[in-house]
Amino acid sequence: MSTLTMDKKLASRRADSQPSIEVRNRSFPIGPAIPRDWHGGRRSVSRFFDNLSVFFPEGERFFMRSLQAFRHVVADDPAMRRAIRDFCAQEGIHGREHERYNASVRDAGYPVEAMEARVTRLLAFVQRVLPKRAQLGATAALEHFTALMGHVILERPEIFADAHPTMRELWLWHAAEENEHKAVAYDVYLAAGGNYPERAVIMALASIIFWAKVIEHQARLMRVDGDLFSPRAHAELLRFLWLEPGGMGKMWRLWLEWFRPSFHPNDIDSGPLLEAWRAAQEVS
Ligand SMILES: [Fe+2]
Ligand SMILES: [Fe+2]
């Protein structure tokens, strides 16, 4: 089967297993009352999540813009139009909450404004040089990462077991919603004529650029802590990410799935994890 035929089949398959997208207008009291090393006192791990948070407000605005530019391709598909609307509503709320989060990191003395400015410049450059469909492909590729990180977070409660409860709730909420809307950008990308070779190349480039930025952010944050050249601090973070509780290995194994020509985000079943998270919300 040609990849083009496969892409068309995938596009028609998307509705089969679409998780429902619920827009929750959650707000998290992030501020000075939360300890700086909120992740069980582990400085390098707290900085890792702070690092990811810096990307979100501007990154999620980029995602919304790239999807909205293709609303017309699903004009006669009410379910997809609704999915785009709910995707944007969820990402808008994520951005708002991460803005407050990032402000608290900035107020604690980290160079968040400079880091955000560099993310903004990078995305402005991407918008200037890439065709619109490739921008949407980049969104779908980066959404694969947010969904996989979320999947691993939902799957391993020990990742946030001794984190500050407010931070744990924020990250689990974001993890869950990323999995609810994980297929939207991908489906719109296919509807816009996206294809396998293009999305494979985009993923390779997006992965290199994104993770290079993550490493740069981590170094900038750890420098403020005086940990940049601390083998102990780096070992603590690597141990957390790869061994106890780990999750990075699983994330990269699932990342590879993208390169199957027949891949669809809903092939990675997050349904039971989402159900468990929703049930826990009702109890609390
Ligand atoms: Fe998000
Ligand atoms: Fe997302």
Short mmCIF file of C-alpha atoms and ligand atoms in Angstrom, two decimals:
data_model
loop_
_atom_site.label_atom_id
_atom_site.label_comp_id
_atom_site.label_asym_id
_atom_site.label_seq_id
_atom_site.Cartn_x
_atom_site.Cartn_y
_atom_site.Cartn_z
CA MET A 1 0.00 0.00 0.00
CA SER A 2 1.38 3.43 -0.85
CA THR A 3 1.89 5.79 2.06
CA LEU A 4 -0.57 8.18 0.40
CA THR A 5 -3.34 5.56 0.45
CA MET A 6 -2.36 4.74 3.99
CA ASP A 7 -2.61 8.39 5.04
CA LYS A 8 -6.10 8.57 3.54
CA LYS A 9 -7.16 5.42 5.37
CA LEU A 10 -5.77 6.85 8.58
CA ALA A 11 -7.71 10.06 8.12
CA SER A 12 -10.94 8.12 7.81
CA ARG A 13 -10.10 6.02 10.85
CA ARG A 14 -9.53 8.84 13.29
CA ALA A 15 -13.03 9.06 14.73
CA ASP A 16 -13.03 5.38 15.77
CA SER A 17 -11.09 5.75 18.97
CA GLN A 18 -11.07 9.48 19.65
CA PRO A 19 -10.98 10.13 23.40
CA SER A 20 -13.44 12.79 24.49
CA ILE A 21 -11.95 16.23 25.03
CA GLU A 22 -13.24 18.00 28.11
CA VAL A 23 -12.29 21.62 28.67
CA ARG A 24 -11.67 22.13 32.39
CA ASN A 25 -11.10 25.69 33.49
CA ARG A 26 -8.73 24.70 36.28
CA SER A 27 -6.66 27.15 38.23
CA PHE A 28 -3.68 26.29 40.43
CA PRO A 29 -2.49 28.52 43.29
CA ILE A 30 1.13 28.63 42.24
CA GLY A 31 3.10 31.27 44.09
CA PRO A 32 5.61 31.94 46.85
CA ALA A 33 3.95 29.41 49.21
CA ILE A 34 5.25 26.56 47.05
CA PRO A 35 8.82 25.58 47.90
CA ARG A 36 11.32 26.29 45.17
CA ASP A 37 12.49 22.68 45.14
CA TRP A 38 8.93 21.47 45.04
CA HIS A 39 9.76 18.02 43.70
CA GLY A 40 10.47 16.31 47.02
CA GLY A 41 13.41 18.66 47.64
CA ARG A 42 15.20 17.40 44.51
CA ARG A 43 16.62 20.54 42.93
CA SER A 44 17.63 19.17 39.54
CA VAL A 45 14.28 17.39 39.06
CA SER A 46 12.29 20.48 40.07
CA ARG A 47 14.34 22.42 37.50
CA PHE A 48 13.58 19.81 34.83
CA PHE A 49 9.83 20.33 35.11
CA ASP A 50 10.29 24.12 35.45
CA ASN A 51 12.33 23.86 32.25
CA LEU A 52 9.49 22.17 30.33
CA SER A 53 7.00 24.69 31.69
CA VAL A 54 8.95 27.55 30.09
CA PHE A 55 8.11 26.15 26.64
CA PHE A 56 4.38 25.84 27.13
CA PRO A 57 2.74 29.28 26.89
CA GLU A 58 4.49 30.29 23.67
CA GLY A 59 4.61 26.74 22.28
CA GLU A 60 0.91 26.18 22.84
CA ARG A 61 0.07 29.50 21.19
CA PHE A 62 2.07 28.31 18.18
CA PHE A 63 0.09 25.03 18.18
CA MET A 64 -3.22 26.91 18.24
CA ARG A 65 -2.19 29.23 15.41
CA SER A 66 -1.00 26.35 13.25
CA LEU A 67 -4.28 24.47 13.70
CA GLN A 68 -6.49 27.49 13.19
CA ALA A 69 -4.75 28.13 9.87
CA PHE A 70 -6.29 24.85 8.63
CA ARG A 71 -9.81 25.10 10.03
CA HIS A 72 -11.06 25.36 6.46
CA VAL A 73 -9.95 21.80 5.58
CA VAL A 74 -12.42 20.37 8.10
CA ALA A 75 -15.15 22.93 7.43
CA ASP A 76 -17.67 20.19 6.59
CA ASP A 77 -16.73 17.96 9.52
CA PRO A 78 -18.49 19.15 12.70
CA ALA A 79 -16.65 16.63 14.93
CA MET A 80 -13.26 17.87 13.75
CA ARG A 81 -14.31 21.52 14.02
CA ARG A 82 -15.35 20.83 17.60
CA ALA A 83 -12.08 19.00 18.27
CA ILE A 84 -10.07 22.02 17.05
CA ARG A 85 -12.14 24.35 19.22
CA ASP A 86 -11.68 22.15 22.31
CA PHE A 87 -7.98 21.66 21.55
CA CYS A 88 -7.51 25.44 21.48
CA ALA A 89 -9.57 25.91 24.65
CA GLN A 90 -7.49 23.33 26.53
CA GLU A 91 -4.17 24.71 25.28
CA GLY A 92 -5.24 28.27 26.08
CA ILE A 93 -5.94 27.30 29.70
CA HIS A 94 -2.69 25.32 29.91
CA GLY A 95 -0.82 28.38 28.67
CA ARG A 96 -2.50 30.62 31.25
CA GLU A 97 -1.62 28.29 34.14
CA HIS A 98 1.96 27.79 32.94
CA GLU A 99 2.34 31.55 32.62
CA ARG A 100 1.62 31.87 36.33
CA TYR A 101 3.95 28.95 37.02
CA ASN A 102 6.70 30.56 34.95
CA ALA A 103 6.23 33.91 36.68
CA SER A 104 6.87 32.22 40.02
CA VAL A 105 10.05 30.62 38.65
CA ARG A 106 11.14 34.02 37.32
CA ASP A 107 10.42 35.66 40.69
CA ALA A 108 12.65 33.08 42.34
CA GLY A 109 15.58 34.45 40.31
CA TYR A 110 15.74 32.26 37.19
CA PRO A 111 16.21 33.81 33.70
CA VAL A 112 12.74 32.81 32.54
CA GLU A 113 12.09 35.96 30.53
CA ALA A 114 15.26 35.49 28.47
CA MET A 115 14.43 31.81 27.91
CA GLU A 116 10.87 32.57 26.87
CA ALA A 117 12.11 35.32 24.54
CA ARG A 118 14.38 32.80 22.80
CA VAL A 119 11.52 30.30 22.42
CA THR A 120 9.38 33.09 20.95
CA ARG A 121 12.13 34.04 18.48
CA LEU A 122 12.64 30.42 17.45
CA LEU A 123 8.93 29.90 16.80
CA ALA A 124 8.69 33.21 14.92
CA PHE A 125 11.55 31.99 12.72
CA VAL A 126 9.78 28.65 12.14
CA GLN A 127 6.64 30.55 11.18
CA ARG A 128 8.57 32.71 8.77
CA VAL A 129 10.48 29.97 6.95
CA LEU A 130 8.23 26.89 7.01
CA PRO A 131 5.15 26.41 4.85
CA LYS A 132 1.95 26.39 6.91
CA ARG A 133 1.39 22.67 6.51
CA ALA A 134 4.89 21.90 7.75
CA GLN A 135 4.18 24.11 10.77
CA LEU A 136 1.11 22.00 11.43
CA GLY A 137 3.28 18.89 11.01
CA ALA A 138 5.68 20.30 13.61
CA THR A 139 2.74 20.85 15.94
CA ALA A 140 1.61 17.24 15.44
CA ALA A 141 5.18 16.04 16.08
CA LEU A 142 5.55 18.08 19.28
CA GLU A 143 2.10 16.97 20.39
CA HIS A 144 3.42 13.41 20.11
CA PHE A 145 6.01 14.36 22.75
CA THR A 146 3.54 16.08 25.07
CA ALA A 147 1.18 13.10 24.77
CA LEU A 148 3.96 10.59 25.47
CA MET A 149 5.31 12.52 28.43
CA GLY A 150 1.74 12.74 29.70
CA HIS A 151 1.17 9.04 29.10
CA VAL A 152 4.26 8.12 31.13
CA ILE A 153 3.30 10.57 33.91
CA LEU A 154 -0.21 9.08 34.16
CA GLU A 155 1.17 5.57 34.04
CA ARG A 156 3.73 6.05 36.83
CA PRO A 157 2.20 7.82 39.85
CA GLU A 158 5.58 7.56 41.56
CA ILE A 159 6.89 10.30 39.22
CA PHE A 160 5.08 12.93 41.31
CA ALA A 161 4.59 10.90 44.51
CA ASP A 162 6.49 13.28 46.76
CA ALA A 163 6.01 16.47 44.77
CA HIS A 164 4.09 19.40 46.26
CA PRO A 165 0.38 18.53 45.85
CA THR A 166 -0.43 21.65 43.81
CA MET A 167 2.37 20.93 41.37
CA ARG A 168 1.39 17.28 41.18
CA GLU A 169 -2.20 18.22 40.34
CA LEU A 170 -1.11 20.71 37.68
CA TRP A 171 1.19 18.26 35.94
CA LEU A 172 -1.31 15.39 36.06
CA TRP A 173 -4.10 17.62 34.72
CA HIS A 174 -1.89 18.78 31.87
CA ALA A 175 -0.73 15.20 31.22
CA ALA A 176 -4.33 13.98 31.00
CA GLU A 177 -5.55 16.74 28.70
CA GLU A 178 -2.58 16.29 26.37
CA ASN A 179 -3.73 12.71 25.98
CA GLU A 180 -7.34 13.70 25.42
CA HIS A 181 -6.42 15.93 22.50
CA LYS A 182 -3.33 14.10 21.24
CA ALA A 183 -4.78 13.19 17.85
CA VAL A 184 -6.27 16.55 16.88
CA ALA A 185 -3.22 18.17 15.28
CA TYR A 186 -2.31 14.87 13.60
CA ASP A 187 -5.79 14.42 12.11
CA VAL A 188 -5.93 17.99 10.83
CA TYR A 189 -2.43 17.55 9.40
CA LEU A 190 -3.63 14.49 7.45
CA ALA A 191 -6.78 16.32 6.34
CA ALA A 192 -4.51 19.12 5.10
CA GLY A 193 -2.68 16.62 2.87
CA GLY A 194 0.17 15.76 5.22
CA ASN A 195 2.08 12.64 4.29
CA TYR A 196 4.49 10.11 5.72
CA PRO A 197 7.85 11.27 4.30
CA GLU A 198 7.14 14.86 5.30
CA ARG A 199 6.03 14.03 8.83
CA ALA A 200 9.02 11.68 9.33
CA VAL A 201 11.49 14.43 8.36
CA ILE A 202 9.64 17.01 10.45
CA MET A 203 9.72 14.72 13.49
CA ALA A 204 13.46 14.14 13.13
CA LEU A 205 14.15 17.88 12.96
CA ALA A 206 11.62 18.85 15.64
CA SER A 207 13.10 16.27 18.01
CA ILE A 208 16.65 17.53 17.58
CA ILE A 209 15.68 21.18 17.99
CA PHE A 210 13.30 20.62 20.91
CA TRP A 211 15.66 18.44 22.95
CA ALA A 212 18.62 20.72 22.25
CA LYS A 213 16.52 23.54 23.73
CA VAL A 214 15.56 21.37 26.71
CA ILE A 215 19.26 20.73 27.42
CA GLU A 216 20.05 24.43 27.04
CA HIS A 217 17.20 25.39 29.42
CA GLN A 218 18.31 22.80 31.96
CA ALA A 219 21.85 24.18 31.92
CA ARG A 220 20.62 27.76 32.38
CA LEU A 221 18.41 26.83 35.32
CA MET A 222 20.99 24.61 37.00
CA ARG A 223 23.61 27.34 36.68
CA VAL A 224 21.50 29.61 38.87
CA ASP A 225 21.38 26.83 41.48
CA GLY A 226 25.17 26.46 41.26
CA ASP A 227 24.61 22.91 40.00
CA LEU A 228 25.82 23.23 36.42
CA PHE A 229 29.09 21.43 37.16
CA SER A 230 27.79 19.25 39.97
CA PRO A 231 28.10 15.55 39.05
CA ARG A 232 25.79 14.75 41.97
CA ALA A 233 23.00 17.00 40.66
CA HIS A 234 23.27 15.60 37.12
CA ALA A 235 23.36 12.04 38.43
CA GLU A 236 20.24 12.75 40.52
CA LEU A 237 18.36 13.97 37.45
CA LEU A 238 19.55 11.18 35.14
CA ARG A 239 18.67 8.59 37.74
CA PHE A 240 15.18 10.07 38.10
CA LEU A 241 14.56 10.28 34.35
CA TRP A 242 15.96 6.92 33.34
CA LEU A 243 15.88 4.61 36.38
CA GLU A 244 13.82 5.52 39.41
CA PRO A 245 11.02 6.01 38.57
CA GLY A 246 12.32 6.35 35.01
CA GLY A 247 10.05 6.87 32.04
CA MET A 248 12.45 8.37 29.50
CA GLY A 249 13.23 4.95 28.03
CA LYS A 250 9.54 4.19 27.62
CA MET A 251 8.91 7.62 26.12
CA TRP A 252 11.60 7.17 23.45
CA ARG A 253 10.36 3.66 22.65
CA LEU A 254 6.87 5.05 22.05
CA TRP A 255 8.35 8.01 20.14
CA LEU A 256 9.63 5.52 17.55
CA GLU A 257 6.05 4.52 16.78
CA TRP A 258 5.71 7.79 14.86
CA PHE A 259 7.96 6.35 12.15
CA ARG A 260 5.58 3.51 11.32
CA PRO A 261 3.82 4.56 8.10
CA SER A 262 0.46 3.43 9.53
CA PHE A 263 0.95 5.21 12.87
CA HIS A 264 -1.96 7.07 14.43
CA PRO A 265 -1.75 8.72 17.91
CA ASN A 266 -4.73 6.70 19.13
CA ASP A 267 -2.73 3.49 18.50
CA ILE A 268 -1.13 4.22 21.88
CA ASP A 269 -4.02 3.48 24.19
CA SER A 270 -4.26 6.05 26.97
CA GLY A 271 -7.93 5.29 27.63
CA PRO A 272 -7.50 3.33 30.89
CA LEU A 273 -5.00 5.92 32.20
CA LEU A 274 -7.43 8.74 31.47
CA GLU A 275 -10.27 6.82 33.10
CA ALA A 276 -8.19 6.32 36.24
CA TRP A 277 -7.24 10.00 36.35
CA ARG A 278 -10.85 11.12 35.87
CA ALA A 279 -12.02 8.74 38.61
CA ALA A 280 -9.39 10.14 40.98
CA GLN A 281 -10.64 13.70 40.22
CA GLU A 282 -14.16 12.74 41.25
CA VAL A 283 -12.97 11.31 44.56
CA SER A 284 -10.80 14.30 45.51
FE FE B 1 -1.03 21.69 26.71
FE FE B 2 -1.31 19.74 23.47
#
